[in-house]
Amino acid sequence: MPIPASLKLKSGQIFHGTSFGAPVSTFGEAVFTTSVVGYPESMTDPSYTGQILVFTQPLIGNYGVPGQEKDEYGLYKYFESDTIQVQGIIVNDYATEYSHWTAVESLSEWCIRHNVPAISGVDTRALTQLLRDQGSTLAQISVGEEASIDNINSLEFPNPNTENLVAKVSTKVPVTYNPKGDIKIAVIDCGVKQNILRCLASRGASVTVLPYNYDFNTVADQFDGVFISNGPGSPTTCVETVKHLKTAIDHLKKPIFGICMGNLLIGMAAGLQVYKLPFGNRGHNQPALNVDTGLCYITSQNHGFALNDTCMPKGWKRLFVNANDGSNEGIQHETKPIFSVQFHPEAKGGPQDTTYLFEEFLKQVRAHRIEKDGFYASISDVQQSTVAAFA
């Protein structure tokens, strides 16, 4: 017999359906994504921590869930972290039968195994329009007998954005991937996606993942560049990271690149303020306009906060802007090798139009390495790396 389930919004609306996940109730911030594919990647993206994810794509689960295979760098091939990160999911039509050559279990089995609730049979179009019009809303998923209780006045709706969610998902100890890379990148882990690490490692970099509050300035001599990752929640909770970035901007003199939360934290370190978007930008079809070239790129995005770039600090300029809502999509220092973007060049899933940004960053890092160590030393390192790669 189907188990009843409901999504109860703090604003008073209730959406009823049936459970196909874990038989547990949970709270979170209800947000929607317009992604057509990639639910395993979205659900394991640490940036979704604390959120109840509504899929606008009607049919979900038709290709099942893949296994936890890893690639040559020790990174998950099909997931963005080692567990489901969302609080729960809401879909219109759950596919009970699945088919895909990588699938090892159903979406339902996966959710139950990770103790994550999931609801099917919801009018997600009406729900999405509601969230779009009134903004992302705190909510509760109720399963079983609780689902039939329509009185929400007695419910408390904890706000995940008041917590330091970055501390929850960040690594606790340094971890290195591709240790024989020709350049060394320090990744400040605010909730880094696996494919970001892959995009760096596959381009020849040795990548060391550090806790979000680690003062990388104290070990600057061990790295050639710094990357600030994506992550969940409000950037205002990452006080230590912003402090370390301020020091780096003033004194480090090495290339720095940030994505998503990284863009917000670099912007805050530069002196910009952040604000919460009404319903955020989440999906694979967001247009980002390069203000220097006029070129527009279709990008993958997942964020609920943005930089207020109406008045840029001295020495900084806008790099990208969202062609839909005009929100900031990237900033760049005018004289130092520091830049960041709000969207996700690594996609996974989504368009790969902007993966060139990884090449631009690593090109800056290698140029800095040559300037510091000398031309022949750097070329020798590259040759050794190339030989090892084809051995």
mmCIF file of C-alpha atoms in Angstrom:
data_model
loop_
_atom_site.group_PDB
_atom_site.id
_atom_site.type_symbol
_atom_site.label_atom_id
_atom_site.label_comp_id
_atom_site.label_asym_id
_atom_site.label_seq_id
_atom_site.Cartn_x
_atom_site.Cartn_y
_atom_site.Cartn_z
ATOM 1 C CA MET A 1 0.000 0.000 0.000
ATOM 2 C CA PRO A 2 1.353 3.478 -0.876
ATOM 3 C CA ILE A 3 2.631 5.470 2.092
ATOM 4 C CA PRO A 4 1.199 9.009 2.234
ATOM 5 C CA ALA A 5 3.633 11.912 2.330
ATOM 6 C CA SER A 6 3.338 15.688 2.158
ATOM 7 C CA LEU A 7 5.423 18.811 1.746
ATOM 8 C CA LYS A 8 4.384 21.522 4.202
ATOM 9 C CA LEU A 9 5.607 25.048 3.528
ATOM 10 C CA LYS A 10 6.097 27.573 6.299
ATOM 11 C CA SER A 11 4.036 29.982 4.186
ATOM 12 C CA GLY A 12 1.004 27.721 4.732
ATOM 13 C CA GLN A 13 0.667 25.664 1.541
ATOM 14 C CA ILE A 14 0.641 21.850 1.654
ATOM 15 C CA PHE A 15 1.336 19.480 -1.238
ATOM 16 C CA HIS A 16 0.316 15.843 -0.862
ATOM 17 C CA GLY A 17 1.827 12.790 -2.552
ATOM 18 C CA THR A 18 3.206 9.343 -1.797
ATOM 19 C CA SER A 19 6.533 8.332 -0.305
ATOM 20 C CA PHE A 20 9.145 6.433 -2.327
ATOM 21 C CA GLY A 21 12.122 7.185 -0.092
ATOM 22 C CA ALA A 22 12.974 6.678 3.561
ATOM 23 C CA PRO A 23 9.930 6.720 5.907
ATOM 24 C CA VAL A 24 11.222 9.684 7.885
ATOM 25 C CA SER A 25 10.225 13.325 8.254
ATOM 26 C CA THR A 26 12.680 16.186 7.787
ATOM 27 C CA PHE A 27 13.013 19.953 7.528
ATOM 28 C CA GLY A 28 14.882 22.130 5.034
ATOM 29 C CA GLU A 29 14.696 25.007 2.600
ATOM 30 C CA ALA A 30 12.524 24.117 -0.404
ATOM 31 C CA VAL A 31 14.263 25.076 -3.666
ATOM 32 C CA PHE A 32 13.792 24.017 -7.277
ATOM 33 C CA THR A 33 16.117 23.012 -10.083
ATOM 34 C CA THR A 34 15.286 23.160 -13.785
ATOM 35 C CA SER A 35 17.850 20.452 -14.616
ATOM 36 C CA VAL A 36 16.530 17.892 -17.083
ATOM 37 C CA VAL A 37 19.180 15.264 -16.278
ATOM 38 C CA GLY A 38 21.739 14.557 -13.570
ATOM 39 C CA TYR A 39 19.701 13.805 -10.453
ATOM 40 C CA PRO A 40 22.475 11.584 -8.943
ATOM 41 C CA GLU A 41 24.970 14.452 -9.352
ATOM 42 C CA SER A 42 22.545 17.072 -8.012
ATOM 43 C CA MET A 43 21.541 15.011 -4.998
ATOM 44 C CA THR A 44 25.187 14.400 -4.014
ATOM 45 C CA ASP A 45 26.280 18.015 -4.572
ATOM 46 C CA PRO A 46 27.338 19.386 -1.142
ATOM 47 C CA SER A 47 25.914 22.788 -2.142
ATOM 48 C CA TYR A 48 22.425 21.300 -1.650
ATOM 49 C CA THR A 49 23.051 20.485 2.017
ATOM 50 C CA GLY A 50 20.095 21.606 4.121
ATOM 51 C CA GLN A 51 17.733 21.876 1.163
ATOM 52 C CA ILE A 52 14.650 20.015 -0.038
ATOM 53 C CA LEU A 53 15.091 19.746 -3.780
ATOM 54 C CA VAL A 54 12.128 20.066 -6.148
ATOM 55 C CA PHE A 55 12.715 18.771 -9.684
ATOM 56 C CA THR A 56 10.841 20.625 -12.423
ATOM 57 C CA GLN A 57 11.614 17.758 -14.812
ATOM 58 C CA PRO A 58 8.436 15.641 -14.441
ATOM 59 C CA LEU A 59 9.925 12.133 -14.786
ATOM 60 C CA ILE A 60 12.672 11.267 -12.313
ATOM 61 C CA GLY A 61 14.357 7.925 -11.631
ATOM 62 C CA ASN A 62 14.049 6.383 -15.104
ATOM 63 C CA TYR A 63 17.785 5.626 -15.376
ATOM 64 C CA GLY A 64 18.277 4.462 -11.797
ATOM 65 C CA VAL A 65 21.381 5.159 -9.744
ATOM 66 C CA PRO A 66 24.940 4.146 -10.754
ATOM 67 C CA GLY A 67 27.531 2.414 -8.602
ATOM 68 C CA GLN A 68 30.326 4.062 -6.621
ATOM 69 C CA GLU A 69 33.127 3.422 -9.093
ATOM 70 C CA LYS A 70 36.154 5.698 -8.909
ATOM 71 C CA ASP A 71 38.391 7.023 -11.669
ATOM 72 C CA GLU A 72 42.176 7.026 -11.979
ATOM 73 C CA TYR A 73 42.422 9.904 -9.487
ATOM 74 C CA GLY A 74 40.366 8.162 -6.814
ATOM 75 C CA LEU A 75 37.339 10.406 -7.453
ATOM 76 C CA TYR A 76 33.758 9.185 -7.826
ATOM 77 C CA LYS A 77 32.802 8.822 -11.487
ATOM 78 C CA TYR A 78 29.088 9.395 -11.132
ATOM 79 C CA PHE A 79 28.600 11.324 -7.870
ATOM 80 C CA GLU A 80 29.764 14.691 -6.538
ATOM 81 C CA SER A 81 30.403 13.405 -3.006
ATOM 82 C CA ASP A 82 30.247 10.124 -1.106
ATOM 83 C CA THR A 83 26.655 10.521 0.113
ATOM 84 C CA ILE A 84 23.285 12.119 -0.640
ATOM 85 C CA GLN A 85 23.448 15.740 0.512
ATOM 86 C CA VAL A 86 19.852 16.942 0.061
ATOM 87 C CA GLN A 87 17.379 16.771 2.933
ATOM 88 C CA GLY A 88 14.790 15.242 0.633
ATOM 89 C CA ILE A 89 13.428 15.369 -2.908
ATOM 90 C CA ILE A 90 10.052 16.205 -4.465
ATOM 91 C CA VAL A 91 9.078 14.876 -7.909
ATOM 92 C CA ASN A 92 6.001 14.758 -10.092
ATOM 93 C CA ASP A 93 6.381 11.224 -11.435
ATOM 94 C CA TYR A 94 8.798 8.679 -9.999
ATOM 95 C CA ALA A 95 9.770 5.952 -12.475
ATOM 96 C CA THR A 96 9.453 2.642 -10.633
ATOM 97 C CA GLU A 97 11.210 0.846 -13.492
ATOM 98 C CA TYR A 98 14.698 1.993 -14.511
ATOM 99 C CA SER A 99 17.165 1.154 -17.257
ATOM 100 C CA HIS A 100 20.772 2.251 -17.754
ATOM 101 C CA TRP A 101 24.041 0.394 -18.237
ATOM 102 C CA THR A 102 25.598 2.026 -15.152
ATOM 103 C CA ALA A 103 22.603 1.542 -12.835
ATOM 104 C CA VAL A 104 22.936 -0.761 -9.822
ATOM 105 C CA GLU A 105 19.829 0.244 -7.872
ATOM 106 C CA SER A 106 16.664 2.307 -8.107
ATOM 107 C CA LEU A 107 16.345 5.887 -6.917
ATOM 108 C CA SER A 108 13.950 4.644 -4.238
ATOM 109 C CA GLU A 109 16.421 2.051 -2.959
ATOM 110 C CA TRP A 110 19.199 4.637 -2.923
ATOM 111 C CA CYS A 111 17.123 7.159 -0.931
ATOM 112 C CA ILE A 112 16.031 4.505 1.571
ATOM 113 C CA ARG A 113 19.621 3.308 2.024
ATOM 114 C CA HIS A 114 20.726 6.878 2.810
ATOM 115 C CA ASN A 115 17.681 7.603 5.006
ATOM 116 C CA VAL A 116 16.466 10.397 2.721
ATOM 117 C CA PRO A 117 12.713 10.998 2.236
ATOM 118 C CA ALA A 118 11.248 11.396 -1.250
ATOM 119 C CA ILE A 119 7.753 12.295 -2.456
ATOM 120 C CA SER A 120 6.107 11.513 -5.805
ATOM 121 C CA GLY A 121 2.757 12.639 -7.202
ATOM 122 C CA VAL A 122 3.233 16.325 -6.373
ATOM 123 C CA ASP A 123 2.143 19.038 -8.797
ATOM 124 C CA THR A 124 5.719 20.297 -9.148
ATOM 125 C CA ARG A 125 4.710 22.870 -11.749
ATOM 126 C CA ALA A 126 2.373 24.585 -9.278
ATOM 127 C CA LEU A 127 4.970 24.199 -6.516
ATOM 128 C CA THR A 128 7.730 25.707 -8.668
ATOM 129 C CA GLN A 129 5.554 28.659 -9.651
ATOM 130 C CA LEU A 130 4.813 29.219 -5.970
ATOM 131 C CA LEU A 131 8.498 29.123 -4.989
ATOM 132 C CA ARG A 132 9.360 31.373 -7.930
ATOM 133 C CA ASP A 133 6.738 33.948 -6.937
ATOM 134 C CA GLN A 134 7.173 33.958 -3.152
ATOM 135 C CA GLY A 135 10.800 32.824 -3.024
ATOM 136 C CA SER A 136 12.529 29.765 -1.588
ATOM 137 C CA THR A 137 10.603 28.725 1.522
ATOM 138 C CA LEU A 138 11.334 26.743 4.666
ATOM 139 C CA ALA A 139 9.468 23.446 4.603
ATOM 140 C CA GLN A 140 8.880 20.056 6.172
ATOM 141 C CA ILE A 141 8.533 16.668 4.528
ATOM 142 C CA SER A 142 6.035 14.564 6.502
ATOM 143 C CA VAL A 143 5.719 10.820 5.921
ATOM 144 C CA GLY A 144 3.056 8.435 7.203
ATOM 145 C CA GLU A 145 0.412 9.548 9.680
ATOM 146 C CA GLU A 146 1.972 12.996 10.021
ATOM 147 C CA ALA A 147 1.320 13.655 6.330
ATOM 148 C CA SER A 148 -2.431 13.887 6.863
ATOM 149 C CA ILE A 149 -2.158 16.575 9.542
ATOM 150 C CA ASP A 150 -2.839 19.868 7.799
ATOM 151 C CA ASN A 151 -2.336 22.140 10.815
ATOM 152 C CA ILE A 152 1.187 23.548 10.492
ATOM 153 C CA ASN A 153 0.857 26.228 13.192
ATOM 154 C CA SER A 154 2.508 23.975 15.765
ATOM 155 C CA LEU A 155 5.484 23.215 13.518
ATOM 156 C CA GLU A 156 8.855 24.882 13.900
ATOM 157 C CA PHE A 157 10.823 25.418 10.708
ATOM 158 C CA PRO A 158 14.579 25.547 11.430
ATOM 159 C CA ASN A 159 16.487 27.693 8.955
ATOM 160 C CA PRO A 160 19.576 25.865 7.615
ATOM 161 C CA ASN A 161 21.038 29.167 6.388
ATOM 162 C CA THR A 162 21.668 30.239 9.989
ATOM 163 C CA GLU A 163 24.012 27.248 10.439
ATOM 164 C CA ASN A 164 27.580 26.934 9.236
ATOM 165 C CA LEU A 165 26.789 24.291 6.622
ATOM 166 C CA VAL A 166 30.237 24.671 5.071
ATOM 167 C CA ALA A 167 31.813 23.366 8.275
ATOM 168 C CA LYS A 168 29.495 20.359 8.049
ATOM 169 C CA VAL A 169 30.596 19.297 4.549
ATOM 170 C CA SER A 170 34.232 20.446 4.462
ATOM 171 C CA THR A 171 37.050 17.945 4.809
ATOM 172 C CA LYS A 172 38.529 17.690 8.294
ATOM 173 C CA VAL A 173 42.040 16.722 7.152
ATOM 174 C CA PRO A 174 44.111 17.546 4.041
ATOM 175 C CA VAL A 175 43.692 15.091 1.158
ATOM 176 C CA THR A 176 45.832 15.023 -2.023
ATOM 177 C CA TYR A 177 44.847 13.827 -5.513
ATOM 178 C CA ASN A 178 47.221 13.332 -8.447
ATOM 179 C CA PRO A 179 50.310 13.935 -6.277
ATOM 180 C CA LYS A 180 52.696 13.765 -9.265
ATOM 181 C CA GLY A 181 51.135 16.740 -11.044
ATOM 182 C CA ASP A 182 53.506 19.400 -12.395
ATOM 183 C CA ILE A 183 51.880 22.212 -10.389
ATOM 184 C CA LYS A 184 50.385 22.180 -6.904
ATOM 185 C CA ILE A 185 46.930 23.642 -6.192
ATOM 186 C CA ALA A 186 45.519 24.214 -2.710
ATOM 187 C CA VAL A 187 41.736 23.697 -2.777
ATOM 188 C CA ILE A 188 39.872 25.383 0.063
ATOM 189 C CA ASP A 189 37.023 22.941 0.586
ATOM 190 C CA CYS A 190 33.744 24.703 1.249
ATOM 191 C CA GLY A 191 31.901 21.673 -0.158
ATOM 192 C CA VAL A 192 33.890 20.919 -3.290
ATOM 193 C CA LYS A 193 32.370 18.785 -6.052
ATOM 194 C CA GLN A 194 34.297 15.750 -7.257
ATOM 195 C CA ASN A 195 34.287 16.956 -10.854
ATOM 196 C CA ILE A 196 35.976 20.224 -9.882
ATOM 197 C CA LEU A 197 38.867 18.201 -8.460
ATOM 198 C CA ARG A 198 38.841 16.078 -11.620
ATOM 199 C CA CYS A 199 38.949 19.175 -13.852
ATOM 200 C CA LEU A 200 42.094 20.313 -12.043
ATOM 201 C CA ALA A 201 43.791 16.912 -11.778
ATOM 202 C CA SER A 202 43.048 15.900 -15.382
ATOM 203 C CA ARG A 203 44.810 19.058 -16.547
ATOM 204 C CA GLY A 204 48.024 18.058 -14.802
ATOM 205 C CA ALA A 205 47.649 19.654 -11.388
ATOM 206 C CA SER A 206 48.410 18.055 -8.052
ATOM 207 C CA VAL A 207 45.421 18.933 -5.881
ATOM 208 C CA THR A 208 45.442 19.157 -2.082
ATOM 209 C CA VAL A 209 42.040 19.632 -0.465
ATOM 210 C CA LEU A 210 42.179 21.683 2.750
ATOM 211 C CA PRO A 211 39.525 22.422 5.404
ATOM 212 C CA TYR A 212 37.506 25.579 4.702
ATOM 213 C CA ASN A 213 38.998 27.427 7.695
ATOM 214 C CA TYR A 214 42.606 26.358 7.097
ATOM 215 C CA ASP A 215 44.976 29.325 6.865
ATOM 216 C CA PHE A 216 46.566 28.472 3.536
ATOM 217 C CA ASN A 217 48.757 31.579 3.761
ATOM 218 C CA THR A 218 50.925 29.791 6.317
ATOM 219 C CA VAL A 219 51.820 27.083 3.768
ATOM 220 C CA ALA A 220 51.839 29.275 0.665
ATOM 221 C CA ASP A 221 55.358 28.138 -0.247
ATOM 222 C CA GLN A 222 54.008 24.599 -0.763
ATOM 223 C CA PHE A 223 51.497 25.574 -3.486
ATOM 224 C CA ASP A 224 51.534 27.334 -6.848
ATOM 225 C CA GLY A 225 47.899 28.467 -6.809
ATOM 226 C CA VAL A 226 44.756 28.528 -4.679
ATOM 227 C CA PHE A 227 41.226 27.442 -5.554
ATOM 228 C CA ILE A 228 38.130 28.318 -3.492
ATOM 229 C CA SER A 229 35.305 25.828 -3.980
ATOM 230 C CA ASN A 230 31.530 25.808 -4.082
ATOM 231 C CA GLY A 231 29.556 25.121 -0.908
ATOM 232 C CA PRO A 232 26.191 25.289 0.866
ATOM 233 C CA GLY A 233 24.390 27.884 2.947
ATOM 234 C CA SER A 234 25.189 31.498 3.661
ATOM 235 C CA PRO A 235 28.696 32.802 2.925
ATOM 236 C CA THR A 236 28.440 35.045 5.996
ATOM 237 C CA THR A 237 29.182 32.013 8.191
ATOM 238 C CA CYS A 238 32.661 31.583 6.647
ATOM 239 C CA VAL A 239 34.318 34.370 8.617
ATOM 240 C CA GLU A 240 37.711 32.665 8.879
ATOM 241 C CA THR A 241 37.860 31.896 5.161
ATOM 242 C CA VAL A 242 37.149 35.531 4.271
ATOM 243 C CA LYS A 243 39.846 36.661 6.703
ATOM 244 C CA HIS A 244 42.413 34.349 5.100
ATOM 245 C CA LEU A 245 41.397 35.506 1.622
ATOM 246 C CA LYS A 246 41.871 39.158 2.590
ATOM 247 C CA THR A 247 45.434 38.342 3.611
ATOM 248 C CA ALA A 248 45.995 36.396 0.394
ATOM 249 C CA ILE A 249 44.680 39.178 -1.834
ATOM 250 C CA ASP A 250 47.043 41.650 -0.195
ATOM 251 C CA HIS A 251 50.156 39.508 0.156
ATOM 252 C CA LEU A 252 50.066 36.087 -1.534
ATOM 253 C CA LYS A 253 50.920 37.134 -5.126
ATOM 254 C CA LYS A 254 49.785 33.771 -6.528
ATOM 255 C CA PRO A 255 46.831 32.953 -8.820
ATOM 256 C CA ILE A 256 43.481 32.469 -7.066
ATOM 257 C CA PHE A 257 40.331 31.086 -8.685
ATOM 258 C CA GLY A 258 36.900 30.622 -7.089
ATOM 259 C CA ILE A 259 33.635 28.972 -8.117
ATOM 260 C CA CYS A 260 30.141 29.564 -6.677
ATOM 261 C CA MET A 261 30.696 29.981 -2.909
ATOM 262 C CA GLY A 262 34.275 30.809 -3.880
ATOM 263 C CA ASN A 263 33.022 33.798 -5.879
ATOM 264 C CA LEU A 264 31.027 35.043 -2.885
ATOM 265 C CA LEU A 265 33.915 34.639 -0.432
ATOM 266 C CA ILE A 266 36.465 36.307 -2.718
ATOM 267 C CA GLY A 267 33.982 39.126 -3.279
ATOM 268 C CA MET A 268 33.460 39.565 0.464
ATOM 269 C CA ALA A 269 37.226 39.590 1.004
ATOM 270 C CA ALA A 270 37.458 42.321 -1.654
ATOM 271 C CA GLY A 271 34.871 44.414 0.197
ATOM 272 C CA LEU A 272 31.575 43.506 -1.493
ATOM 273 C CA GLN A 273 28.330 42.649 0.307
ATOM 274 C CA VAL A 274 26.176 39.580 -0.367
ATOM 275 C CA TYR A 275 22.413 39.239 -0.527
ATOM 276 C CA LYS A 276 19.959 36.350 -0.766
ATOM 277 C CA LEU A 277 18.284 35.846 -4.117
ATOM 278 C CA PRO A 278 14.491 35.357 -4.009
ATOM 279 C CA PHE A 279 14.600 31.799 -5.383
ATOM 280 C CA GLY A 280 18.193 31.391 -6.512
ATOM 281 C CA ASN A 281 19.556 30.088 -9.799
ATOM 282 C CA ARG A 282 19.613 26.291 -10.013
ATOM 283 C CA GLY A 283 19.713 24.391 -13.287
ATOM 284 C CA HIS A 284 21.722 23.775 -16.442
ATOM 285 C CA ASN A 285 20.502 26.599 -18.663
ATOM 286 C CA GLN A 286 21.484 29.875 -17.009
ATOM 287 C CA PRO A 287 22.947 32.503 -19.394
ATOM 288 C CA ALA A 288 26.134 34.198 -18.146
ATOM 289 C CA LEU A 289 27.354 37.217 -20.127
ATOM 290 C CA ASN A 290 31.066 38.044 -20.237
ATOM 291 C CA VAL A 291 31.115 41.814 -19.782
ATOM 292 C CA ASP A 292 34.500 42.153 -21.533
ATOM 293 C CA THR A 293 33.790 40.180 -24.707
ATOM 294 C CA GLY A 294 30.004 40.333 -24.921
ATOM 295 C CA LEU A 295 29.888 36.542 -25.333
ATOM 296 C CA CYS A 296 27.062 34.733 -23.568
ATOM 297 C CA TYR A 297 27.551 31.220 -22.182
ATOM 298 C CA ILE A 298 24.928 28.711 -21.077
ATOM 299 C CA THR A 299 25.989 27.548 -17.633
ATOM 300 C CA SER A 300 25.198 25.121 -14.844
ATOM 301 C CA GLN A 301 24.315 26.872 -11.583
ATOM 302 C CA ASN A 302 23.330 26.148 -7.997
ATOM 303 C CA HIS A 303 23.281 29.082 -5.609
ATOM 304 C CA GLY A 304 20.915 31.118 -3.469
ATOM 305 C CA PHE A 305 23.162 34.107 -2.708
ATOM 306 C CA ALA A 306 24.837 36.713 -4.914
ATOM 307 C CA LEU A 307 27.346 39.557 -4.704
ATOM 308 C CA ASN A 308 26.053 43.114 -4.716
ATOM 309 C CA ASP A 309 28.261 44.529 -7.486
ATOM 310 C CA THR A 310 26.572 47.906 -7.944
ATOM 311 C CA CYS A 311 29.723 49.600 -6.652
ATOM 312 C CA MET A 312 32.902 47.651 -7.265
ATOM 313 C CA PRO A 313 35.881 48.159 -4.906
ATOM 314 C CA LYS A 314 38.962 49.880 -6.304
ATOM 315 C CA GLY A 315 41.071 47.457 -8.343
ATOM 316 C CA TRP A 316 38.187 45.063 -9.065
ATOM 317 C CA LYS A 317 35.781 44.691 -11.990
ATOM 318 C CA ARG A 318 32.753 42.639 -12.963
ATOM 319 C CA LEU A 319 33.609 39.621 -15.104
ATOM 320 C CA PHE A 320 30.224 37.975 -15.800
ATOM 321 C CA VAL A 321 26.588 38.973 -15.310
ATOM 322 C CA ASN A 322 23.431 36.851 -15.450
ATOM 323 C CA ALA A 323 21.497 37.723 -18.615
ATOM 324 C CA ASN A 324 18.197 36.765 -16.968
ATOM 325 C CA ASP A 325 18.130 38.603 -13.652
ATOM 326 C CA GLY A 326 21.222 40.842 -13.879
ATOM 327 C CA SER A 327 22.853 39.267 -10.810
ATOM 328 C CA ASN A 328 26.609 38.978 -10.535
ATOM 329 C CA GLU A 329 28.216 35.923 -12.147
ATOM 330 C CA GLY A 330 31.893 36.701 -11.610
ATOM 331 C CA ILE A 331 34.546 39.231 -10.624
ATOM 332 C CA GLN A 332 38.206 39.802 -11.464
ATOM 333 C CA HIS A 333 41.090 41.778 -10.020
ATOM 334 C CA GLU A 334 42.374 44.340 -12.499
ATOM 335 C CA THR A 335 46.084 43.772 -11.880
ATOM 336 C CA LYS A 336 46.449 40.536 -9.876
ATOM 337 C CA PRO A 337 45.770 36.956 -11.117
ATOM 338 C CA ILE A 338 42.572 36.609 -9.098
ATOM 339 C CA PHE A 339 39.153 35.845 -10.567
ATOM 340 C CA SER A 340 35.997 33.927 -9.728
ATOM 341 C CA VAL A 341 32.664 32.896 -11.204
ATOM 342 C CA GLN A 342 29.273 32.209 -9.663
ATOM 343 C CA PHE A 343 28.381 29.444 -12.114
ATOM 344 C CA HIS A 344 29.899 25.957 -12.439
ATOM 345 C CA PRO A 345 32.362 25.568 -15.350
ATOM 346 C CA GLU A 346 32.832 21.890 -14.448
ATOM 347 C CA ALA A 347 29.053 21.322 -14.905
ATOM 348 C CA LYS A 348 28.357 17.621 -14.140
ATOM 349 C CA GLY A 349 25.692 17.710 -15.266
ATOM 350 C CA GLY A 350 25.166 20.545 -17.679
ATOM 351 C CA PRO A 351 26.845 22.388 -20.525
ATOM 352 C CA GLN A 352 30.632 22.499 -20.700
ATOM 353 C CA ASP A 353 30.866 25.852 -22.486
ATOM 354 C CA THR A 354 33.062 27.398 -19.776
ATOM 355 C CA THR A 355 35.484 24.597 -18.907
ATOM 356 C CA TYR A 356 38.123 26.795 -20.573
ATOM 357 C CA LEU A 357 38.245 28.734 -17.293
ATOM 358 C CA PHE A 358 40.180 25.867 -15.722
ATOM 359 C CA GLU A 359 42.721 26.164 -18.535
ATOM 360 C CA GLU A 360 42.938 29.925 -17.963
ATOM 361 C CA PHE A 361 43.546 29.446 -14.244
ATOM 362 C CA LEU A 362 46.177 26.735 -14.667
ATOM 363 C CA LYS A 363 47.835 28.743 -17.425
ATOM 364 C CA GLN A 364 48.212 31.598 -14.935
ATOM 365 C CA VAL A 365 49.576 29.188 -12.340
ATOM 366 C CA ARG A 366 52.141 27.734 -14.732
ATOM 367 C CA ALA A 367 53.179 31.211 -15.880
ATOM 368 C CA HIS A 368 53.695 32.218 -12.278
ATOM 369 C CA ARG A 369 55.696 29.046 -11.671
ATOM 370 C CA ILE A 370 57.959 29.826 -14.640
ATOM 371 C CA GLU A 371 58.434 33.393 -13.441
ATOM 372 C CA LYS A 372 59.324 32.164 -9.959
ATOM 373 C CA ASP A 373 61.502 29.123 -10.747
ATOM 374 C CA GLY A 374 62.785 29.868 -14.210
ATOM 375 C CA PHE A 375 61.775 28.692 -17.679
ATOM 376 C CA TYR A 376 63.803 25.503 -17.919
ATOM 377 C CA ALA A 377 62.906 24.229 -14.442
ATOM 378 C CA SER A 378 59.189 24.523 -15.195
ATOM 379 C CA ILE A 379 59.476 22.939 -18.635
ATOM 380 C CA SER A 380 61.418 20.045 -17.088
ATOM 381 C CA ASP A 381 58.617 19.470 -14.600
ATOM 382 C CA VAL A 382 56.039 19.452 -17.408
ATOM 383 C CA GLN A 383 58.106 16.982 -19.440
ATOM 384 C CA GLN A 384 58.478 14.622 -16.503
ATOM 385 C CA SER A 385 54.719 14.781 -15.889
ATOM 386 C CA THR A 386 54.005 14.095 -19.566
ATOM 387 C CA VAL A 387 56.352 11.114 -19.679
ATOM 388 C CA ALA A 388 54.771 9.682 -16.521
ATOM 389 C CA ALA A 389 51.271 10.128 -17.954
ATOM 390 C CA PHE A 390 52.081 8.072 -21.046
ATOM 391 C CA ALA A 391 54.324 5.472 -19.363
#
